[in-house]
Short mmCIF file of C-alpha atoms and ligand atoms in Angstrom, two decimals:
data_model
loop_
_atom_site.label_atom_id
_atom_site.label_comp_id
_atom_site.label_asym_id
_atom_site.label_seq_id
_atom_site.Cartn_x
_atom_site.Cartn_y
_atom_site.Cartn_z
CA MET A 1 0.08 0.08 -0.30
CA THR A 2 1.27 3.56 -0.67
CA ALA A 3 1.86 5.85 1.98
CA GLU A 4 -1.07 8.13 1.36
CA ALA A 5 -3.32 4.94 0.94
CA THR A 6 -2.52 3.25 4.22
CA ALA A 7 -2.69 7.37 5.62
CA SER A 8 -5.99 7.35 4.51
CA VAL A 9 -7.02 3.86 5.92
CA ALA A 10 -6.07 5.12 9.02
CA GLN A 11 -7.76 8.75 8.94
CA SER A 12 -11.05 6.67 7.75
CA ALA A 13 -10.52 4.42 10.63
CA ARG A 14 -10.14 7.49 12.94
CA ARG A 15 -13.41 8.70 11.79
CA THR A 16 -15.31 5.50 12.26
CA ILE A 17 -17.28 5.83 15.90
CA HIS A 18 -19.09 2.57 15.89
CA PRO A 19 -16.95 -0.20 13.66
CA ALA A 20 -19.50 -2.61 11.37
CA TRP A 21 -19.60 -5.61 13.76
CA VAL A 22 -21.70 -3.13 16.28
CA ARG A 23 -23.42 -1.85 13.96
CA ILE A 24 -24.76 -5.10 12.64
CA THR A 25 -25.32 -6.96 15.98
CA HIS A 26 -27.09 -3.54 17.36
CA TRP A 27 -29.68 -3.63 14.39
CA ILE A 28 -29.87 -7.59 14.82
CA ASN A 29 -30.23 -7.19 18.40
CA ALA A 30 -33.31 -4.56 18.42
CA VAL A 31 -35.42 -6.74 15.79
CA ALA A 32 -34.78 -9.64 17.87
CA ILE A 33 -35.25 -7.80 21.52
CA ILE A 34 -38.69 -6.60 20.07
CA MET A 35 -39.77 -10.09 18.79
CA MET A 36 -38.85 -11.31 22.06
CA ILE A 37 -40.64 -8.72 24.28
CA GLY A 38 -44.31 -8.94 21.89
CA SER A 39 -43.93 -12.29 22.10
CA GLY A 40 -42.67 -12.62 26.14
CA TRP A 41 -46.04 -10.74 26.75
CA GLN A 42 -48.22 -12.93 24.91
CA ILE A 43 -46.89 -15.68 26.86
CA TYR A 44 -47.69 -13.73 30.36
CA ASN A 45 -50.77 -12.90 29.21
CA ALA A 46 -51.51 -17.11 29.47
CA SER A 47 -50.89 -16.87 33.17
CA PRO A 48 -50.05 -13.39 34.43
CA LEU A 49 -48.12 -12.95 36.84
CA PHE A 50 -49.23 -9.65 38.66
CA ALA A 51 -53.20 -7.92 38.23
CA PHE A 52 -52.61 -6.98 34.61
CA GLU A 53 -52.43 -7.96 31.00
CA PHE A 54 -50.46 -6.92 27.81
CA ASP A 55 -53.01 -5.22 25.76
CA LYS A 56 -53.15 -7.74 22.52
CA SER A 57 -52.23 -5.28 19.97
CA ILE A 58 -48.85 -4.89 21.30
CA THR A 59 -48.32 -8.74 21.75
CA LEU A 60 -46.43 -11.01 19.29
CA GLY A 61 -48.11 -14.80 18.41
CA ASP A 62 -51.86 -14.53 18.88
CA TRP A 63 -52.04 -17.13 21.61
CA LEU A 64 -49.86 -18.95 23.89
CA ALA A 65 -48.56 -21.53 21.56
CA GLY A 66 -48.01 -19.28 18.74
CA ALA A 67 -45.99 -16.77 21.37
CA LEU A 68 -43.74 -19.87 22.75
CA LEU A 69 -43.02 -20.15 18.97
CA TRP A 70 -41.57 -17.00 18.30
CA HIS A 71 -40.00 -16.91 21.63
CA PHE A 72 -38.22 -20.02 20.93
CA ALA A 73 -37.18 -18.82 17.20
CA ALA A 74 -36.34 -15.55 18.34
CA MET A 75 -34.51 -16.64 21.17
CA TRP A 76 -31.72 -18.36 18.84
CA LEU A 77 -30.81 -14.60 16.95
CA PHE A 78 -31.04 -12.88 19.69
CA VAL A 79 -28.52 -15.20 21.67
CA VAL A 80 -26.22 -16.16 18.79
CA ASN A 81 -25.74 -12.67 17.63
CA GLY A 82 -25.77 -11.58 21.59
CA LEU A 83 -22.41 -13.72 22.12
CA VAL A 84 -20.75 -12.38 18.79
CA TYR A 85 -21.32 -8.78 20.28
CA VAL A 86 -20.26 -9.86 23.85
CA VAL A 87 -17.15 -12.08 22.77
CA LEU A 88 -16.07 -9.43 20.34
CA GLY A 89 -16.67 -6.48 22.86
CA VAL A 90 -14.38 -8.49 24.77
CA LEU A 91 -11.47 -9.37 22.62
CA THR A 92 -11.13 -6.16 20.66
CA GLY A 93 -10.68 -4.51 23.89
CA ARG A 94 -14.33 -2.04 23.22
CA PHE A 95 -16.00 -2.99 26.08
CA ARG A 96 -12.77 -1.82 28.36
CA ARG A 97 -12.46 0.90 26.37
CA LYS A 98 -15.83 2.65 25.89
CA LEU A 99 -17.62 1.40 29.17
CA LEU A 100 -15.06 0.89 31.73
CA PRO A 101 -14.08 2.58 34.22
CA ILE A 102 -17.60 4.08 35.73
CA ARG A 103 -17.04 6.18 38.55
CA PRO A 104 -20.25 7.14 40.54
CA GLY A 105 -19.19 10.77 41.19
CA GLU A 106 -18.99 10.86 37.38
CA VAL A 107 -21.98 9.47 36.96
CA VAL A 108 -23.77 11.89 39.50
CA ALA A 109 -22.28 14.74 37.79
CA ASP A 110 -23.31 13.68 34.26
CA LEU A 111 -27.11 13.03 35.31
CA ARG A 112 -27.04 16.41 36.85
CA ALA A 113 -25.68 17.99 33.57
CA ALA A 114 -27.68 15.95 31.26
CA LEU A 115 -31.12 16.74 32.71
CA THR A 116 -30.34 20.62 33.07
CA GLY A 117 -29.12 20.36 29.08
CA ARG A 118 -25.75 20.87 29.30
CA LEU A 119 -24.58 17.53 28.53
CA SER A 120 -22.27 17.73 25.51
CA HIS A 121 -22.33 15.50 22.88
CA ASP A 122 -19.92 16.85 20.54
CA ASP A 123 -17.16 13.85 20.50
CA LEU A 124 -19.49 10.82 19.92
CA SER A 125 -16.73 8.11 20.24
CA ILE A 126 -16.72 9.05 23.91
CA TYR A 127 -19.15 7.70 26.27
CA ASN A 128 -20.29 9.74 29.40
CA ALA A 129 -20.78 8.05 32.59
CA VAL A 130 -24.66 8.19 32.35
CA GLN A 131 -24.06 5.88 28.75
CA LYS A 132 -21.47 3.95 30.33
CA LEU A 133 -23.82 2.64 32.75
CA LEU A 134 -26.89 2.26 30.84
CA TYR A 135 -25.51 0.08 27.92
CA LEU A 136 -22.97 -1.81 30.45
CA GLY A 137 -26.30 -2.49 32.78
CA VAL A 138 -28.35 -3.51 29.67
CA ILE A 139 -25.86 -6.06 28.45
CA ILE A 140 -25.91 -7.42 31.87
CA ALA A 141 -29.56 -7.91 32.24
CA GLY A 142 -29.16 -9.68 28.64
CA VAL A 143 -26.93 -12.03 30.41
CA ILE A 144 -29.52 -12.48 32.97
CA ILE A 145 -32.43 -12.35 31.05
CA VAL A 146 -30.71 -15.55 29.03
CA LEU A 147 -30.18 -17.41 32.15
CA SER A 148 -33.61 -17.04 33.89
CA GLY A 149 -34.88 -18.08 30.31
CA LEU A 150 -33.27 -21.24 30.00
CA SER A 151 -33.99 -22.21 33.99
CA ILE A 152 -37.62 -21.88 33.04
CA TRP A 153 -37.05 -23.33 29.74
CA LYS A 154 -35.46 -26.63 30.70
CA PRO A 155 -36.08 -26.82 34.21
CA VAL A 156 -34.80 -30.70 34.49
CA GLN A 157 -32.35 -30.41 32.38
CA LEU A 158 -30.59 -27.33 33.81
CA GLN A 159 -32.08 -27.57 37.72
CA GLU A 160 -28.52 -26.07 39.11
CA LEU A 161 -29.09 -23.11 37.10
CA THR A 162 -32.78 -22.92 38.20
CA ALA A 163 -31.86 -23.60 41.45
CA LEU A 164 -29.24 -20.58 41.54
CA PHE A 165 -32.10 -18.51 40.61
CA GLY A 166 -33.83 -20.08 43.87
CA GLY A 167 -36.31 -22.29 42.02
CA TYR A 168 -38.91 -21.84 38.77
CA ASP A 169 -41.12 -19.67 40.10
CA ALA A 170 -38.55 -17.17 41.37
CA ALA A 171 -36.74 -17.54 38.39
CA ARG A 172 -39.93 -16.81 36.15
CA TYR A 173 -39.91 -13.29 38.19
CA VAL A 174 -36.24 -12.91 37.71
CA HIS A 175 -37.11 -13.07 33.99
CA PHE A 176 -40.18 -10.84 34.13
CA PHE A 177 -37.83 -8.09 35.66
CA ALA A 178 -35.13 -8.29 33.44
CA MET A 179 -37.81 -7.57 30.57
CA THR A 180 -38.83 -4.68 32.83
CA ALA A 181 -35.38 -3.25 32.97
CA ILE A 182 -34.80 -4.13 29.27
CA VAL A 183 -37.61 -2.15 28.14
CA GLY A 184 -36.98 0.58 30.67
CA PHE A 185 -33.40 1.23 29.17
CA LEU A 186 -35.12 1.01 25.39
CA LEU A 187 -37.44 3.84 26.14
CA ILE A 188 -35.08 6.33 27.23
CA HIS A 189 -32.61 5.04 24.55
CA VAL A 190 -34.59 5.71 21.74
CA ILE A 191 -35.97 8.71 22.94
CA MET A 192 -32.07 9.74 23.21
CA ALA A 193 -31.61 8.53 19.83
CA PHE A 194 -33.93 10.85 18.05
CA VAL A 195 -32.85 13.83 21.00
CA VAL A 196 -29.04 13.44 19.25
CA PRO A 197 -29.82 12.29 15.64
CA LYS A 198 -26.14 12.46 14.58
CA SER A 199 -25.75 9.54 17.19
CA LEU A 200 -28.43 7.72 15.41
CA ARG A 201 -26.50 8.55 12.35
CA ALA A 202 -23.07 7.02 13.59
CA MET A 203 -24.86 3.66 14.61
CA ILE A 204 -26.21 3.40 11.23
CA ILE A 205 -23.19 4.39 8.80
CA GLY A 206 -20.58 4.14 11.12
CA ARG A 207 -19.56 7.92 11.72
C1 LIG B 301 -32.44 -17.42 25.97
C2 LIG B 301 -33.30 -16.18 25.87
C3 LIG B 301 -34.62 -16.75 26.36
C4 LIG B 301 -35.38 -17.88 26.91
C5 LIG B 301 -34.47 -19.55 26.56
C6 LIG B 301 -36.77 -17.46 27.05
C7 LIG B 301 -37.54 -18.70 27.70
C8 LIG B 301 -38.91 -18.41 28.04
C9 LIG B 301 -39.91 -19.05 28.42
C10 LIG B 301 -39.75 -20.64 28.67
C11 LIG B 301 -40.79 -18.43 29.21
C12 LIG B 301 -41.86 -19.29 29.43
C13 LIG B 301 -42.47 -19.19 30.80
C14 LIG B 301 -43.55 -19.48 31.79
O1 LIG B 301 -44.07 -20.78 31.20
O2 LIG B 301 -44.63 -19.14 32.29
C15 LIG B 301 -40.48 -17.46 28.78
C16 LIG B 301 -41.56 -16.06 29.36
C17 LIG B 301 -41.52 -14.49 29.01
N1 LIG B 301 -39.88 -13.94 28.25
FE1 LIG B 301 -38.41 -15.50 27.81
N2 LIG B 301 -36.65 -16.27 27.47
C18 LIG B 301 -35.74 -15.52 26.78
C19 LIG B 301 -35.41 -14.44 26.45
C20 LIG B 301 -36.44 -13.43 26.35
C21 LIG B 301 -35.82 -12.02 26.12
C22 LIG B 301 -34.87 -11.31 25.77
C23 LIG B 301 -37.31 -11.32 26.76
C24 LIG B 301 -37.48 -9.85 26.46
C25 LIG B 301 -36.61 -8.77 26.51
C26 LIG B 301 -38.04 -12.15 27.21
C27 LIG B 301 -39.61 -12.06 27.89
C28 LIG B 301 -40.18 -13.11 28.11
C29 LIG B 301 -41.30 -12.80 28.96
C30 LIG B 301 -42.09 -10.84 29.37
C31 LIG B 301 -42.12 -13.62 29.37
C32 LIG B 301 -43.47 -13.92 30.09
C33 LIG B 301 -43.18 -13.76 31.33
C34 LIG B 301 -44.00 -14.59 32.39
O3 LIG B 301 -45.10 -14.48 32.45
O4 LIG B 301 -43.29 -15.58 32.81
N3 LIG B 301 -37.31 -13.40 27.12
N4 LIG B 301 -39.41 -16.99 28.48
C1 LIG B 302 -35.12 0.02 18.17
C2 LIG B 302 -34.46 0.92 18.42
C3 LIG B 302 -33.09 1.37 18.92
C4 LIG B 302 -32.20 2.60 17.96
C5 LIG B 302 -33.02 3.91 17.40
C6 LIG B 302 -31.26 2.35 19.16
C7 LIG B 302 -30.05 3.98 18.51
C8 LIG B 302 -28.94 3.56 19.02
C9 LIG B 302 -28.05 4.47 18.72
C10 LIG B 302 -28.30 5.68 18.27
C11 LIG B 302 -26.78 4.35 19.65
C12 LIG B 302 -25.22 5.15 19.54
C13 LIG B 302 -25.63 5.96 20.79
C14 LIG B 302 -24.40 6.55 21.72
O1 LIG B 302 -23.97 6.88 20.43
O2 LIG B 302 -24.74 6.62 22.34
C15 LIG B 302 -26.90 3.15 19.97
C16 LIG B 302 -25.75 2.11 21.15
C17 LIG B 302 -26.13 1.31 21.97
N1 LIG B 302 -27.41 0.63 21.76
FE1 LIG B 302 -29.33 1.25 20.86
N2 LIG B 302 -30.91 1.45 19.56
C18 LIG B 302 -31.84 0.82 19.86
C19 LIG B 302 -32.26 -0.50 20.25
C20 LIG B 302 -31.23 -0.74 21.67
C21 LIG B 302 -31.79 -2.11 22.24
C22 LIG B 302 -33.05 -2.94 21.79
C23 LIG B 302 -30.77 -2.45 22.97
C24 LIG B 302 -30.69 -3.65 24.14
C25 LIG B 302 -31.56 -4.08 24.10
C26 LIG B 302 -29.61 -1.68 22.60
C27 LIG B 302 -28.42 -1.44 22.69
C28 LIG B 302 -27.48 -0.41 22.83
C29 LIG B 302 -26.22 -0.66 23.37
C30 LIG B 302 -25.73 -1.54 24.05
C31 LIG B 302 -25.26 0.55 23.08
C32 LIG B 302 -23.78 0.82 22.99
C33 LIG B 302 -23.21 -0.15 21.81
C34 LIG B 302 -21.62 0.04 21.60
O3 LIG B 302 -21.08 1.02 21.78
O4 LIG B 302 -21.11 -1.38 21.77
N3 LIG B 302 -30.38 -0.56 21.45
N4 LIG B 302 -28.39 2.53 19.96
#
């Protein structure tokens, strides 16, 4: 490669905020999680844990058996894609570089700045402490929802895992609350993506 070509490759790599593997896994995950939430809500309606049901217009699968089929189909997409993202995130050092360290003092300061509209979004390649906390938090919620999901899917074969959650019934509550955390994240996350549209552009075209 000529010196100019090398320089231009280096320059475009520097401009890239999110490499292709992050963008691809991010958007596959968005589709998979919407299928998991919609079908999960339909499964919930068959035997509600609480005194409410999800409106049918926002559920997927039409009835319990249909919803379970959706849940177990999209599960593979969600898990395989999630594994690719997490393994690459660790191996490339992206998680360490972008999501760590998280200092409580910085979280408080950045949250205060965000709520008073003083938080800078000038450099999209650096996450503020609140973003770091939310992104790391949702990755952990993703791991918990998979492990609790596995323990309610195969409570006999994976009984040690199910026992770790305190049994089948407790694992079901853990699964539900992990979903609640992910939905809460998603609401804030999508609002922020539209409040800072250039961040959305970066997650689509990379810069
Ligand atoms: C490996 C991944 C997953 C597995 C193996 C799995 C498995 C299951 C199983 C077996 C049930 C039925 C529980 C029952 O019969 O009561 C269930 C319910 C449910 N799942 Fe998942 N799930 C996974 C991921 C997810 C994800 C990513 C979400 C949403 C973000 C989700 C949301 C729900 C909800 C809301 C319910 C209904 C809760 C209830 O009433 O028990 N699941 N899941
Ligand atoms: C469908 C709606 C979604 C939209 C519009 C969206 C948008 C975005 C945007 C614009 C960014 C870059 C933001 C930034 O610079 O801070 C981003 C990053 C991220 N999003 Fe989403 N997102 C969506 C769904 C999701 C879902 C469902 C999850 C997980 C449950 C998720 C998890 C993440 C994570 C972990 C990052 C950081 C990725 C990294 O830097 O490695 N997003 N998203």
